[in-house]
PDB file of C-alpha atoms in Angstrom:
ATOM      1  CA  LYS A   1      75.942 113.008 128.983  1.00  0.00           C
ATOM      2  CA  ALA A   2      72.932 115.280 128.701  1.00  0.00           C
ATOM      3  CA  GLY A   3      73.287 118.186 126.309  1.00  0.00           C
ATOM      4  CA  VAL A   4      72.643 121.856 126.844  1.00  0.00           C
ATOM      5  CA  THR A   5      69.057 122.487 127.856  1.00  0.00           C
ATOM      6  CA  GLN A   6      67.125 125.704 127.499  1.00  0.00           C
ATOM      7  CA  THR A   7      63.791 126.704 128.950  1.00  0.00           C
ATOM      8  CA  PRO A   8      61.280 127.665 127.887  1.00  0.00           C
ATOM      9  CA  ARG A   9      61.445 126.515 124.276  1.00  0.00           C
ATOM     10  CA  TYR A  10      58.840 128.996 123.061  1.00  0.00           C
ATOM     11  CA  LEU A  11      57.698 132.300 124.468  1.00  0.00           C
ATOM     12  CA  ILE A  12      55.307 135.007 123.344  1.00  0.00           C
ATOM     13  CA  LYS A  13      55.557 138.409 124.983  1.00  0.00           C
ATOM     14  CA  THR A  14      54.181 141.873 124.420  1.00  0.00           C
ATOM     15  CA  ARG A  15      56.205 145.000 123.710  1.00  0.00           C
ATOM     16  CA  GLY A  16      57.396 146.630 126.898  1.00  0.00           C
ATOM     17  CA  GLN A  17      57.407 143.452 128.943  1.00  0.00           C
ATOM     18  CA  GLN A  18      60.527 141.731 130.211  1.00  0.00           C
ATOM     19  CA  VAL A  19      61.591 138.122 129.794  1.00  0.00           C
ATOM     20  CA  THR A  20      64.016 135.712 131.443  1.00  0.00           C
ATOM     21  CA  LEU A  21      65.476 132.752 129.610  1.00  0.00           C
ATOM     22  CA  SER A  22      67.291 129.892 131.278  1.00  0.00           C
ATOM     23  CA  CYS A  23      70.176 127.665 130.210  1.00  0.00           C
ATOM     24  CA  SER A  24      71.642 124.588 131.852  1.00  0.00           C
ATOM     25  CA  PRO A  25      75.072 123.699 130.469  1.00  0.00           C
ATOM     26  CA  ILE A  26      76.512 120.268 129.941  1.00  0.00           C
ATOM     27  CA  SER A  27      77.567 118.794 133.271  1.00  0.00           C
ATOM     28  CA  GLY A  28      81.062 119.955 134.154  1.00  0.00           C
ATOM     29  CA  HIS A  29      81.068 122.883 131.715  1.00  0.00           C
ATOM     30  CA  ARG A  30      81.793 126.225 133.345  1.00  0.00           C
ATOM     31  CA  SER A  31      81.529 128.556 130.383  1.00  0.00           C
ATOM     32  CA  VAL A  32      78.175 129.647 128.981  1.00  0.00           C
ATOM     33  CA  SER A  33      77.680 131.920 125.985  1.00  0.00           C
ATOM     34  CA  TRP A  34      74.471 133.402 124.597  1.00  0.00           C
ATOM     35  CA  TYR A  35      73.666 134.196 120.964  1.00  0.00           C
ATOM     36  CA  GLN A  36      70.769 135.765 119.103  1.00  0.00           C
ATOM     37  CA  GLN A  37      69.761 134.249 115.759  1.00  0.00           C
ATOM     38  CA  THR A  38      67.559 136.169 113.319  1.00  0.00           C
ATOM     39  CA  PRO A  39      67.018 135.789 109.565  1.00  0.00           C
ATOM     40  CA  GLY A  40      68.356 139.273 108.903  1.00  0.00           C
ATOM     41  CA  GLN A  41      71.348 139.495 111.227  1.00  0.00           C
ATOM     42  CA  GLY A  42      72.275 135.825 111.519  1.00  0.00           C
ATOM     43  CA  LEU A  43      73.998 134.595 114.664  1.00  0.00           C
ATOM     44  CA  GLN A  44      75.222 137.353 116.945  1.00  0.00           C
ATOM     45  CA  PHE A  45      77.118 137.025 120.205  1.00  0.00           C
ATOM     46  CA  LEU A  46      75.416 138.463 123.277  1.00  0.00           C
ATOM     47  CA  PHE A  47      77.699 137.622 126.211  1.00  0.00           C
ATOM     48  CA  GLU A  48      79.794 134.928 127.834  1.00  0.00           C
ATOM     49  CA  TYR A  49      80.033 133.873 131.449  1.00  0.00           C
ATOM     50  CA  PHE A  50      82.736 131.844 133.109  1.00  0.00           C
ATOM     51  CA  SER A  51      82.711 130.978 136.789  1.00  0.00           C
ATOM     52  CA  GLU A  52      79.903 133.474 137.453  1.00  0.00           C
ATOM     53  CA  THR A  53      81.812 136.350 135.820  1.00  0.00           C
ATOM     54  CA  GLN A  54      80.945 138.018 132.538  1.00  0.00           C
ATOM     55  CA  ARG A  55      84.014 137.545 130.402  1.00  0.00           C
ATOM     56  CA  ASN A  56      82.851 139.038 127.128  1.00  0.00           C
ATOM     57  CA  LYS A  57      79.978 141.157 125.920  1.00  0.00           C
ATOM     58  CA  GLY A  58      78.646 141.751 122.425  1.00  0.00           C
ATOM     59  CA  ASN A  59      77.206 144.913 120.935  1.00  0.00           C
ATOM     60  CA  PHE A  60      73.710 144.779 122.352  1.00  0.00           C
ATOM     61  CA  PRO A  61      71.915 147.478 124.344  1.00  0.00           C
ATOM     62  CA  GLY A  62      71.861 147.411 128.120  1.00  0.00           C
ATOM     63  CA  ARG A  63      68.329 145.957 128.026  1.00  0.00           C
ATOM     64  CA  PHE A  64      70.058 142.624 127.486  1.00  0.00           C
ATOM     65  CA  SER A  65      71.668 141.254 130.607  1.00  0.00           C
ATOM     66  CA  GLY A  66      72.699 137.932 132.007  1.00  0.00           C
ATOM     67  CA  ARG A  67      74.088 136.133 134.967  1.00  0.00           C
ATOM     68  CA  GLN A  68      75.560 132.805 135.912  1.00  0.00           C
ATOM     69  CA  PHE A  69      75.040 130.872 139.094  1.00  0.00           C
ATOM     70  CA  SER A  70      77.498 128.819 141.104  1.00  0.00           C
ATOM     71  CA  ASN A  71      76.220 125.614 139.467  1.00  0.00           C
ATOM     72  CA  SER A  72      77.060 127.153 136.054  1.00  0.00           C
ATOM     73  CA  ARG A  73      73.414 127.535 135.058  1.00  0.00           C
ATOM     74  CA  SER A  74      72.821 130.829 133.336  1.00  0.00           C
ATOM     75  CA  GLU A  75      69.940 133.189 132.737  1.00  0.00           C
ATOM     76  CA  MET A  76      69.553 136.043 130.331  1.00  0.00           C
ATOM     77  CA  ASN A  77      67.073 138.835 130.764  1.00  0.00           C
ATOM     78  CA  VAL A  78      65.661 141.253 128.238  1.00  0.00           C
ATOM     79  CA  SER A  79      63.799 144.240 129.614  1.00  0.00           C
ATOM     80  CA  THR A  80      61.405 146.563 127.810  1.00  0.00           C
ATOM     81  CA  LEU A  81      60.956 144.195 124.900  1.00  0.00           C
ATOM     82  CA  GLU A  82      60.836 145.558 121.363  1.00  0.00           C
ATOM     83  CA  LEU A  83      59.444 143.916 118.235  1.00  0.00           C
ATOM     84  CA  GLY A  84      63.004 143.557 116.943  1.00  0.00           C
ATOM     85  CA  ASP A  85      63.890 141.321 119.864  1.00  0.00           C
ATOM     86  CA  SER A  86      61.914 138.509 118.263  1.00  0.00           C
ATOM     87  CA  ALA A  87      64.529 135.853 117.615  1.00  0.00           C
ATOM     88  CA  LEU A  88      65.887 132.445 118.486  1.00  0.00           C
ATOM     89  CA  TYR A  89      68.112 132.779 121.555  1.00  0.00           C
ATOM     90  CA  LEU A  90      70.804 130.152 121.744  1.00  0.00           C
ATOM     91  CA  CYS A  91      72.897 129.130 124.679  1.00  0.00           C
ATOM     92  CA  ALA A  92      76.193 127.299 124.315  1.00  0.00           C
ATOM     93  CA  SER A  93      78.469 125.745 126.883  1.00  0.00           C
ATOM     94  CA  SER A  94      82.100 124.756 126.791  1.00  0.00           C
ATOM     95  CA  GLY A  95      84.315 122.797 129.092  1.00  0.00           C
ATOM     96  CA  GLY A  96      87.188 125.215 129.377  1.00  0.00           C
ATOM     97  CA  LEU A  97      88.966 128.195 128.005  1.00  0.00           C
ATOM     98  CA  ARG A  98      90.226 126.483 124.877  1.00  0.00           C
ATOM     99  CA  THR A  99      87.466 124.155 123.842  1.00  0.00           C
ATOM    100  CA  GLU A 100      84.555 124.116 121.432  1.00  0.00           C
ATOM    101  CA  GLN A 101      81.053 125.281 122.265  1.00  0.00           C
ATOM    102  CA  TYR A 102      78.021 123.000 122.314  1.00  0.00           C
ATOM    103  CA  PHE A 103      74.669 124.550 121.568  1.00  0.00           C
ATOM    104  CA  GLY A 104      71.248 124.048 123.055  1.00  0.00           C
ATOM    105  CA  PRO A 105      67.990 123.929 121.058  1.00  0.00           C
ATOM    106  CA  GLY A 106      67.237 127.577 121.727  1.00  0.00           C
ATOM    107  CA  THR A 107      64.313 129.592 122.995  1.00  0.00           C
ATOM    108  CA  ARG A 108      62.069 131.054 120.302  1.00  0.00           C
ATOM    109  CA  LEU A 109      60.928 134.478 121.523  1.00  0.00           C
ATOM    110  CA  THR A 110      58.132 136.264 119.715  1.00  0.00           C
ATOM    111  CA  VAL A 111      57.355 139.856 120.689  1.00  0.00           C
ATOM    112  CA  THR A 112      53.961 141.187 119.613  1.00  0.00           C
TER     113      THR A 112
ATOM    114  CA  ALA B   1      86.360 144.400 113.984  1.00  0.00           C
ATOM    115  CA  GLN B   2      86.492 140.706 113.321  1.00  0.00           C
ATOM    116  CA  SER B   3      84.242 139.342 110.625  1.00  0.00           C
ATOM    117  CA  VAL B   4      83.575 136.069 108.863  1.00  0.00           C
ATOM    118  CA  SER B   5      82.460 135.829 105.274  1.00  0.00           C
ATOM    119  CA  GLN B   6      80.877 132.826 103.629  1.00  0.00           C
ATOM    120  CA  HIS B   7      80.904 133.210  99.880  1.00  0.00           C
ATOM    121  CA  ASN B   8      77.977 131.008  98.971  1.00  0.00           C
ATOM    122  CA  HIS B   9      74.559 131.708 100.427  1.00  0.00           C
ATOM    123  CA  HIS B  10      72.691 128.907  98.711  1.00  0.00           C
ATOM    124  CA  VAL B  11      74.207 125.844  97.081  1.00  0.00           C
ATOM    125  CA  ILE B  12      72.292 123.145  95.229  1.00  0.00           C
ATOM    126  CA  LEU B  13      74.023 119.862  94.433  1.00  0.00           C
ATOM    127  CA  SER B  14      73.068 116.413  93.263  1.00  0.00           C
ATOM    128  CA  GLU B  15      73.912 113.403  95.383  1.00  0.00           C
ATOM    129  CA  ALA B  16      77.506 112.190  94.953  1.00  0.00           C
ATOM    130  CA  ALA B  17      78.700 115.628  93.853  1.00  0.00           C
ATOM    131  CA  SER B  18      81.685 117.147  95.629  1.00  0.00           C
ATOM    132  CA  LEU B  19      81.211 120.066  97.985  1.00  0.00           C
ATOM    133  CA  GLU B  20      83.370 123.015  98.872  1.00  0.00           C
ATOM    134  CA  LEU B  21      82.046 125.903 100.956  1.00  0.00           C
ATOM    135  CA  GLY B  22      84.197 128.959 101.279  1.00  0.00           C
ATOM    136  CA  CYS B  23      84.933 130.792 104.505  1.00  0.00           C
ATOM    137  CA  ASN B  24      87.211 133.776 105.044  1.00  0.00           C
ATOM    138  CA  TYR B  25      87.809 135.688 108.237  1.00  0.00           C
ATOM    139  CA  SER B  26      89.366 138.989 109.106  1.00  0.00           C
ATOM    140  CA  TYR B  27      91.624 138.952 112.140  1.00  0.00           C
ATOM    141  CA  GLY B  28      95.363 139.353 112.184  1.00  0.00           C
ATOM    142  CA  GLY B  29      96.142 137.266 115.225  1.00  0.00           C
ATOM    143  CA  THR B  30      95.725 133.682 116.310  1.00  0.00           C
ATOM    144  CA  VAL B  31      92.310 132.170 115.758  1.00  0.00           C
ATOM    145  CA  ASN B  32      90.358 129.044 116.521  1.00  0.00           C
ATOM    146  CA  LEU B  33      88.096 127.972 113.654  1.00  0.00           C
ATOM    147  CA  PHE B  34      84.889 125.967 113.516  1.00  0.00           C
ATOM    148  CA  TRP B  35      82.222 124.695 111.183  1.00  0.00           C
ATOM    149  CA  TYR B  36      78.758 124.110 112.596  1.00  0.00           C
ATOM    150  CA  VAL B  37      75.772 122.528 110.880  1.00  0.00           C
ATOM    151  CA  GLN B  38      72.079 123.066 111.512  1.00  0.00           C
ATOM    152  CA  TYR B  39      69.870 120.318 110.079  1.00  0.00           C
ATOM    153  CA  PRO B  40      66.204 121.194 109.528  1.00  0.00           C
ATOM    154  CA  GLY B  41      64.438 121.355 112.876  1.00  0.00           C
ATOM    155  CA  GLN B  42      67.583 120.590 114.842  1.00  0.00           C
ATOM    156  CA  HIS B  43      70.020 122.652 116.841  1.00  0.00           C
ATOM    157  CA  LEU B  44      73.532 123.694 115.861  1.00  0.00           C
ATOM    158  CA  GLN B  45      76.010 120.838 115.879  1.00  0.00           C
ATOM    159  CA  LEU B  46      79.785 120.985 115.666  1.00  0.00           C
ATOM    160  CA  LEU B  47      81.136 119.517 112.421  1.00  0.00           C
ATOM    161  CA  LEU B  48      84.819 120.139 112.983  1.00  0.00           C
ATOM    162  CA  LYS B  49      87.281 122.439 114.693  1.00  0.00           C
ATOM    163  CA  TYR B  50      90.793 123.773 114.318  1.00  0.00           C
ATOM    164  CA  PHE B  51      92.892 124.948 117.241  1.00  0.00           C
ATOM    165  CA  SER B  52      96.463 124.301 116.115  1.00  0.00           C
ATOM    166  CA  GLY B  53      98.663 121.751 114.374  1.00  0.00           C
ATOM    167  CA  ASP B  54      97.793 120.027 111.111  1.00  0.00           C
ATOM    168  CA  PRO B  55      95.855 122.581 109.040  1.00  0.00           C
ATOM    169  CA  LEU B  56      93.784 119.822 107.449  1.00  0.00           C
ATOM    170  CA  VAL B  57      91.161 118.760 109.943  1.00  0.00           C
ATOM    171  CA  LYS B  58      88.650 115.978 109.662  1.00  0.00           C
ATOM    172  CA  GLY B  59      85.211 116.129 111.186  1.00  0.00           C
ATOM    173  CA  ILE B  60      82.130 114.024 111.439  1.00  0.00           C
ATOM    174  CA  LYS B  61      80.189 112.533 108.525  1.00  0.00           C
ATOM    175  CA  GLY B  62      83.122 112.672 106.116  1.00  0.00           C
ATOM    176  CA  PHE B  63      83.614 116.436 106.229  1.00  0.00           C
ATOM    177  CA  GLU B  64      87.042 118.055 106.295  1.00  0.00           C
ATOM    178  CA  ALA B  65      88.372 121.588 106.255  1.00  0.00           C
ATOM    179  CA  GLU B  66      91.699 123.192 105.481  1.00  0.00           C
ATOM    180  CA  PHE B  67      93.090 126.186 107.310  1.00  0.00           C
ATOM    181  CA  ILE B  68      95.194 128.378 105.025  1.00  0.00           C
ATOM    182  CA  LYS B  69      96.642 131.071 107.252  1.00  0.00           C
ATOM    183  CA  SER B  70      98.030 133.179 104.406  1.00  0.00           C
ATOM    184  CA  LYS B  71      94.589 133.375 102.832  1.00  0.00           C
ATOM    185  CA  PHE B  72      92.650 133.747 106.107  1.00  0.00           C
ATOM    186  CA  SER B  73      90.489 130.884 104.894  1.00  0.00           C
ATOM    187  CA  PHE B  74      88.921 127.760 106.350  1.00  0.00           C
ATOM    188  CA  ASN B  75      87.013 126.058 103.550  1.00  0.00           C
ATOM    189  CA  LEU B  76      84.778 123.073 104.166  1.00  0.00           C
ATOM    190  CA  ARG B  77      84.896 120.080 101.828  1.00  0.00           C
ATOM    191  CA  LYS B  78      83.210 116.756 101.300  1.00  0.00           C
ATOM    192  CA  PRO B  79      84.046 114.494  98.360  1.00  0.00           C
ATOM    193  CA  SER B  80      80.560 113.079  97.890  1.00  0.00           C
ATOM    194  CA  VAL B  81      77.430 114.624  99.395  1.00  0.00           C
ATOM    195  CA  GLN B  82      74.304 112.764 100.405  1.00  0.00           C
ATOM    196  CA  TRP B  83      70.689 113.885 100.571  1.00  0.00           C
ATOM    197  CA  SER B  84      71.015 113.831 104.375  1.00  0.00           C
ATOM    198  CA  ASP B  85      73.632 116.603 104.161  1.00  0.00           C
ATOM    199  CA  THR B  86      70.868 119.076 103.332  1.00  0.00           C
ATOM    200  CA  ALA B  87      71.274 121.709 106.041  1.00  0.00           C
ATOM    201  CA  GLU B  88      72.611 125.157 106.832  1.00  0.00           C
ATOM    202  CA  TYR B  89      76.344 125.409 107.412  1.00  0.00           C
ATOM    203  CA  PHE B  90      78.042 128.071 109.521  1.00  0.00           C
ATOM    204  CA  CYS B  91      81.686 128.981 109.699  1.00  0.00           C
ATOM    205  CA  ALA B  92      82.772 130.558 113.007  1.00  0.00           C
ATOM    206  CA  VAL B  93      85.901 132.074 114.491  1.00  0.00           C
ATOM    207  CA  THR B  94      87.144 132.978 117.934  1.00  0.00           C
ATOM    208  CA  SER B  95      90.197 135.115 118.468  1.00  0.00           C
ATOM    209  CA  VAL B  96      93.001 134.056 120.759  1.00  0.00           C
ATOM    210  CA  PRO B  97      94.618 137.100 122.351  1.00  0.00           C
ATOM    211  CA  HIS B  98      98.368 136.786 122.784  1.00  0.00           C
ATOM    212  CA  GLY B  99      99.239 134.899 125.927  1.00  0.00           C
ATOM    213  CA  SER B 100      95.648 133.962 126.597  1.00  0.00           C
ATOM    214  CA  SER B 101      93.018 131.416 125.740  1.00  0.00           C
ATOM    215  CA  ASN B 102      90.282 131.985 123.216  1.00  0.00           C
ATOM    216  CA  THR B 103      87.727 134.611 124.112  1.00  0.00           C
ATOM    217  CA  GLY B 104      84.713 132.325 123.953  1.00  0.00           C
ATOM    218  CA  LYS B 105      83.084 134.809 121.604  1.00  0.00           C
ATOM    219  CA  LEU B 106      82.170 133.069 118.378  1.00  0.00           C
ATOM    220  CA  ILE B 107      81.868 135.265 115.308  1.00  0.00           C
ATOM    221  CA  PHE B 108      79.684 133.542 112.746  1.00  0.00           C
ATOM    222  CA  GLY B 109      79.436 133.843 108.997  1.00  0.00           C
ATOM    223  CA  GLN B 110      76.048 134.425 107.408  1.00  0.00           C
ATOM    224  CA  GLY B 111      75.553 130.732 106.751  1.00  0.00           C
ATOM    225  CA  THR B 112      75.267 128.649 103.585  1.00  0.00           C
ATOM    226  CA  THR B 113      72.137 126.690 102.833  1.00  0.00           C
ATOM    227  CA  LEU B 114      72.999 123.422 101.134  1.00  0.00           C
ATOM    228  CA  GLN B 115      70.289 121.582  99.253  1.00  0.00           C
ATOM    229  CA  VAL B 116      71.166 118.104  98.008  1.00  0.00           C
ATOM    230  CA  LYS B 117      68.877 116.644  95.373  1.00  0.00           C
ATOM    231  CA  PRO B 118      68.399 112.862  95.452  1.00  0.00           C
TER     232      PRO B 118
END
């Protein structure tokens, strides 16, 4: 079974721009969660989607948003980028409401 | 608010030494517990998980962890480490609201970098 895939793998953007990251979960998985990983703050939960509905949201500003499509693929969007948004953005999928999460390789976002 | 604390930030061991990494969480209700590992240049991989039942769980590559509910702890152990165990280790928790399934929101500890010397 193919793992979680994320595109693009690397991205460089300028302050003020917006960015969209994509995640394809493991086949059959309906839950997708997003995390931000930075050296200073570690791994922080952004949001979770299940069957196209946002089920949980972390403590991030409204500039961070996401959505999930009917095929379970998910996108996250960050508008008005700030330097502090530079991070590794990880997507994870799980097969149900009581199962473990499997992580993708991440998208490395650099904001200049 | 829920939190996860990993006591050791950086551990250096020689091959064949025993390993124990501490993990404590703060949440009064039911939890699901996980240990993930991130090898250099690779993505996060699940080492082991606890949902219910036997509090001693075994994972991949000879790792095990014990859930002690009274101590809010989920420590990771391995009797004999290898050079290939060099990696960063993360403890994570999800809460399980009463009458529901887990929230899908993983709360991670700060991570422990393990360096194994050959």
